[in-house]
Amino acid sequence: KTFEYWYPTWDAWKFRRTLSYWVAILFLEGSALFVVGASFAMTRFGDEAVTAYALVATPYLAGGVCFTLGAYAGVVEVINVSTTPGDKVRL
């Protein structure tokens, strides 16, 4: 097997490292938003529907979007693991 298969080039390594970083950040941000939404849902901060929507539903929606993007980035990371020398980046 070739040298680059076992020791990837700088560009391939940088792509994998950057993608792993964003997977972790998106999952972390999504979980933090779920905690914010759940804490407001448990405390009954406001009885109005608009306040409940703004403090509970909006963080849940944003957290769900972050989790979805993080999961997609994780799938992109997995399908780009090279199995043979010379593999190209797939999205």
Coordinates of N, CA, C and O in Angstrom, one line a residue:
K1 N 0.8 -1.2 0.0 CA 0.0 0.0 0.0 C 0.9 1.2 0.0 O 2.0 1.2 0.5
T2 N 0.3 2.3 -0.5 CA 1.1 3.5 -0.6 C 1.3 4.2 0.7 O 0.6 4.0 1.7
F3 N 2.2 5.1 0.7 CA 2.6 5.9 1.9 C 1.4 6.8 2.3 O 1.1 7.0 3.5
E4 N 0.7 7.4 1.3 CA -0.4 8.4 1.6 C -1.6 7.7 2.1 O -2.5 8.3 2.7
Y5 N -1.8 6.4 1.9 CA -2.9 5.7 2.5 C -2.8 5.6 4.0 O -3.8 5.8 4.7
W6 N -1.6 5.3 4.5 CA -1.4 5.2 5.9 C -1.2 6.6 6.6 O -1.5 6.8 7.7
Y7 N -0.6 7.5 5.8 CA -0.3 8.9 6.3 C -0.8 9.9 5.3 O -0.2 10.2 4.3
P8 N -2.1 10.3 5.5 CA -2.7 11.2 4.5 C -2.0 12.5 4.3 O -1.3 12.9 5.2
T9 N -2.3 13.1 3.2 CA -1.7 14.4 2.9 C -2.3 15.4 3.9 O -3.3 15.2 4.6
W10 N -1.7 16.6 3.9 CA -2.2 17.7 4.8 C -3.6 18.1 4.5 O -4.4 18.3 5.4
D11 N -4.0 18.2 3.2 CA -5.3 18.6 2.9 C -6.4 17.5 3.3 O -7.4 17.9 3.9
A12 N -6.1 16.3 3.2 CA -7.0 15.2 3.6 C -7.1 15.2 5.1 O -8.2 15.1 5.7
W13 N -6.0 15.4 5.8 CA -6.0 15.4 7.3 C -6.7 16.6 7.8 O -7.5 16.5 8.8
K14 N -6.5 17.8 7.2 CA -7.2 19.0 7.6 C -8.7 18.9 7.4 O -9.4 19.4 8.3
F15 N -9.1 18.3 6.3 CA -10.6 18.2 6.0 C -11.2 17.3 7.1 O -12.2 17.7 7.7
R16 N -10.6 16.2 7.4 CA -11.1 15.3 8.5 C -11.1 15.9 9.8 O -12.1 15.8 10.6
R17 N -10.1 16.6 10.2 CA -10.0 17.3 11.5 C -11.0 18.4 11.6 O -11.7 18.5 12.6
T18 N -11.2 19.2 10.5 CA -12.2 20.3 10.6 C -13.6 19.8 10.6 O -14.4 20.3 11.4
L19 N -13.9 18.7 9.9 CA -15.2 18.1 9.9 C -15.5 17.5 11.3 O -16.6 17.7 11.8
S20 N -14.6 16.9 11.9 CA -14.8 16.3 13.2 C -15.1 17.4 14.3 O -15.9 17.3 15.2
Y21 N -14.4 18.6 14.1 CA -14.6 19.7 15.0 C -16.0 20.2 14.9 O -16.7 20.4 15.9
W22 N -16.5 20.3 13.6 CA -17.9 20.9 13.5 C -18.9 19.9 13.9 O -20.0 20.3 14.4
V23 N -18.7 18.6 13.8 CA -19.6 17.6 14.3 C -19.8 17.8 15.8 O -20.9 17.9 16.3
A24 N -18.6 17.9 16.5 CA -18.7 18.1 17.9 C -19.3 19.4 18.3 O -20.1 19.4 19.3
I25 N -19.0 20.5 17.7 CA -19.6 21.8 18.0 C -21.1 21.8 17.8 O -21.9 22.3 18.6
L26 N -21.6 21.2 16.7 CA -23.0 21.2 16.4 C -23.8 20.4 17.4 O -24.9 20.8 17.8
F27 N -23.2 19.2 17.8 CA -23.9 18.4 18.8 C -23.9 19.1 20.1 O -24.9 19.1 20.9
L28 N -22.8 19.8 20.5 CA -22.7 20.5 21.7 C -23.7 21.7 21.8 O -24.4 21.9 22.8
E29 N -23.8 22.4 20.7 CA -24.7 23.6 20.6 C -26.1 23.1 20.6 O -27.0 23.7 21.3
G30 N -26.4 22.0 20.0 CA -27.8 21.4 20.0 C -28.2 21.0 21.4 O -29.3 21.3 21.8
S31 N -27.3 20.3 22.1 CA -27.7 19.9 23.4 C -27.8 21.1 24.4 O -28.7 21.1 25.2
A32 N -27.0 22.1 24.2 CA -27.2 23.3 25.1 C -28.5 24.0 24.8 O -29.2 24.4 25.7
L33 N -28.9 24.0 23.6 CA -30.2 24.6 23.3 C -31.4 23.8 23.8 O -32.4 24.3 24.2
F34 N -31.2 22.5 23.8 CA -32.2 21.6 24.4 C -32.3 21.8 25.9 O -33.4 21.8 26.5
V35 N -31.2 22.1 26.5 CA -31.2 22.3 28.0 C -31.9 23.7 28.3 O -32.7 23.8 29.2
V36 N -31.6 24.7 27.4 CA -32.3 26.0 27.6 C -33.8 25.9 27.5 O -34.6 26.3 28.3
G37 N -34.2 25.2 26.4 CA -35.7 25.0 26.2 C -36.3 24.2 27.3 O -37.4 24.6 27.7
A38 N -35.7 23.2 27.7 CA -36.3 22.3 28.8 C -36.3 23.1 30.1 O -37.3 23.0 30.9
S39 N -35.3 23.9 30.4 CA -35.3 24.7 31.7 C -36.4 25.7 31.7 O -37.1 25.9 32.7
F40 N -36.7 26.3 30.6 CA -37.8 27.3 30.5 C -39.1 26.6 30.5 O -40.1 27.1 31.1
A41 N -39.2 25.4 30.0 CA -40.5 24.6 30.0 C -40.8 24.2 31.4 O -42.0 24.1 31.8
M42 N -39.8 23.9 32.2 CA -40.0 23.4 33.6 C -40.3 24.5 34.6 O -41.0 24.3 35.6
T43 N -39.9 25.7 34.3 CA -40.0 26.8 35.3 C -41.2 27.7 35.1 O -41.5 28.5 36.0
R44 N -42.0 27.5 34.1 CA -43.2 28.3 33.8 C -42.9 29.8 33.9 O -43.4 30.5 34.7
F45 N -41.9 30.2 33.1 CA -41.4 31.5 33.2 C -42.4 32.5 32.8 O -42.5 33.6 33.2
G46 N -43.3 32.1 31.8 CA -44.4 33.0 31.4 C -45.6 32.2 31.1 O -45.5 31.1 30.5
D47 N -46.7 32.6 31.4 CA -48.0 31.9 31.1 C -48.5 32.2 29.7 O -49.4 31.5 29.2
E48 N -48.0 33.2 29.1 CA -48.6 33.6 27.8 C -48.0 32.6 26.7 O -46.9 32.1 26.8
A49 N -48.8 32.4 25.7 CA -48.4 31.5 24.6 C -47.2 32.0 23.8 O -46.4 31.2 23.4
V50 N -47.2 33.3 23.6 CA -46.1 33.9 22.9 C -44.8 33.7 23.6 O -43.7 33.4 23.0
T51 N -44.8 34.0 24.9 CA -43.6 33.8 25.7 C -43.1 32.3 25.8 O -41.9 32.1 25.6
A52 N -44.1 31.4 25.9 CA -43.7 30.0 25.9 C -43.2 29.6 24.6 O -42.2 28.8 24.5
Y53 N -43.7 30.1 23.5 CA -43.2 29.8 22.2 C -41.8 30.3 22.0 O -40.9 29.6 21.5
A54 N -41.5 31.5 22.4 CA -40.2 32.2 22.3 C -39.2 31.5 23.2 O -38.0 31.3 22.7
L55 N -39.5 31.1 24.4 CA -38.5 30.5 25.3 C -38.4 29.0 25.2 O -37.4 28.5 25.7
V56 N -39.4 28.3 24.7 CA -39.4 26.9 24.7 C -39.2 26.3 23.3 O -38.3 25.5 23.0
A57 N -40.2 26.7 22.4 CA -40.2 26.1 21.1 C -39.0 26.5 20.2 O -38.5 25.7 19.5
T58 N -38.6 27.7 20.3 CA -37.6 28.2 19.5 C -36.2 27.6 19.8 O -35.5 27.2 18.9
P59 N -35.8 27.5 21.1 CA -34.6 26.7 21.3 C -34.7 25.2 20.9 O -33.7 24.7 20.5
Y60 N -35.8 24.6 21.1 CA -36.0 23.2 20.6 C -35.8 23.1 19.1 O -35.1 22.2 18.6
L61 N -36.4 24.1 18.4 CA -36.2 24.1 16.9 C -34.7 24.3 16.5 O -34.2 23.5 15.7
A62 N -34.1 25.3 17.1 CA -32.7 25.5 16.8 C -31.8 24.4 17.2 O -30.9 24.0 16.5
G63 N -32.1 23.7 18.3 CA -31.3 22.6 18.8 C -31.5 21.4 17.8 O -30.6 20.7 17.5
G64 N -32.7 21.2 17.3 CA -33.0 20.2 16.4 C -32.2 20.4 15.1 O -31.7 19.4 14.5
V65 N -32.2 21.6 14.6 CA -31.5 21.9 13.4 C -30.0 21.7 13.6 O -29.3 21.1 12.7
C66 N -29.4 22.1 14.8 CA -28.0 21.8 15.0 C -27.7 20.3 15.1 O -26.7 19.9 14.5
F67 N -28.6 19.5 15.7 CA -28.4 18.1 15.7 C -28.5 17.5 14.3 O -27.7 16.6 14.0
T68 N -29.4 18.0 13.5 CA -29.5 17.4 12.2 C -28.3 17.7 11.3 O -27.8 16.9 10.6
L69 N -27.8 19.0 11.4 CA -26.6 19.3 10.7 C -25.4 18.6 11.2 O -24.5 18.1 10.4
G70 N -25.3 18.4 12.5 CA -24.2 17.6 13.1 C -24.2 16.1 12.6 O -23.2 15.5 12.3
A71 N -25.4 15.6 12.6 CA -25.6 14.2 12.1 C -25.2 14.1 10.6 O -24.5 13.1 10.2
Y72 N -25.6 15.0 9.8 CA -25.2 15.0 8.4 C -23.7 15.1 8.2 O -23.1 14.4 7.4
A73 N -23.1 16.0 9.0 CA -21.7 16.2 8.9 C -21.0 14.9 9.3 O -19.9 14.5 8.8
G74 N -21.5 14.2 10.3 CA -21.0 12.9 10.7 C -21.1 11.9 9.6 O -20.1 11.1 9.4
V75 N -22.2 11.9 8.9 CA -22.3 10.9 7.8 C -21.3 11.2 6.7 O -20.7 10.4 6.1
V76 N -21.2 12.5 6.4 CA -20.2 13.0 5.4 C -18.8 12.5 5.8 O -18.0 12.1 5.0
E77 N -18.5 12.6 7.1 CA -17.2 12.2 7.6 C -17.0 10.7 7.4 O -15.9 10.3 7.0
V78 N -18.0 9.9 7.7 CA -17.9 8.5 7.6 C -17.7 8.0 6.2 O -16.9 7.1 5.8
I79 N -18.5 8.6 5.2 CA -18.4 8.2 3.8 C -17.1 8.6 3.2 O -16.8 8.1 2.1
N80 N -16.4 9.5 3.8 CA -15.1 10.0 3.2 C -13.9 9.3 3.9 O -12.8 9.7 3.6
V81 N -14.1 8.3 4.7 CA -13.0 7.5 5.2 C -12.5 6.7 4.0 O -13.2 6.0 3.4
S82 N -11.2 6.8 3.8 CA -10.6 6.2 2.6 C -10.4 4.7 2.9 O -9.9 4.3 3.9
T83 N -10.9 3.9 1.9 CA -10.6 2.5 2.0 C -9.6 2.0 1.0 O -9.0 1.0 1.2
T84 N -9.4 2.8 0.0 CA -8.3 2.5 -1.0 C -7.6 3.8 -1.3 O -8.1 4.9 -1.1
P85 N -6.3 3.6 -1.7 CA -5.5 4.8 -2.0 C -6.1 5.6 -3.1 O -6.7 5.1 -4.1
G86 N -6.1 6.9 -3.0 CA -6.6 7.8 -4.1 C -8.1 8.1 -4.1 O -8.7 8.5 -5.1
D87 N -8.8 7.8 -3.0 CA -10.2 8.1 -2.9 C -10.5 9.6 -3.0 O -9.7 10.4 -2.5
K88 N -11.6 10.0 -3.6 CA -11.9 11.4 -3.7 C -12.9 11.7 -2.6 O -13.6 10.9 -2.0
V89 N -13.1 13.0 -2.3 CA -14.0 13.5 -1.3 C -15.5 13.4 -1.9 O -15.7 13.9 -3.0
R90 N -16.4 12.8 -1.1 CA -17.8 12.7 -1.5 C -18.6 13.5 -0.5 O -18.4 13.5 0.6
L91 N -19.7 14.1 -1.1 CA -20.6 14.9 -0.3 C -21.9 14.2 -0.3 O -22.8 14.3 0.3

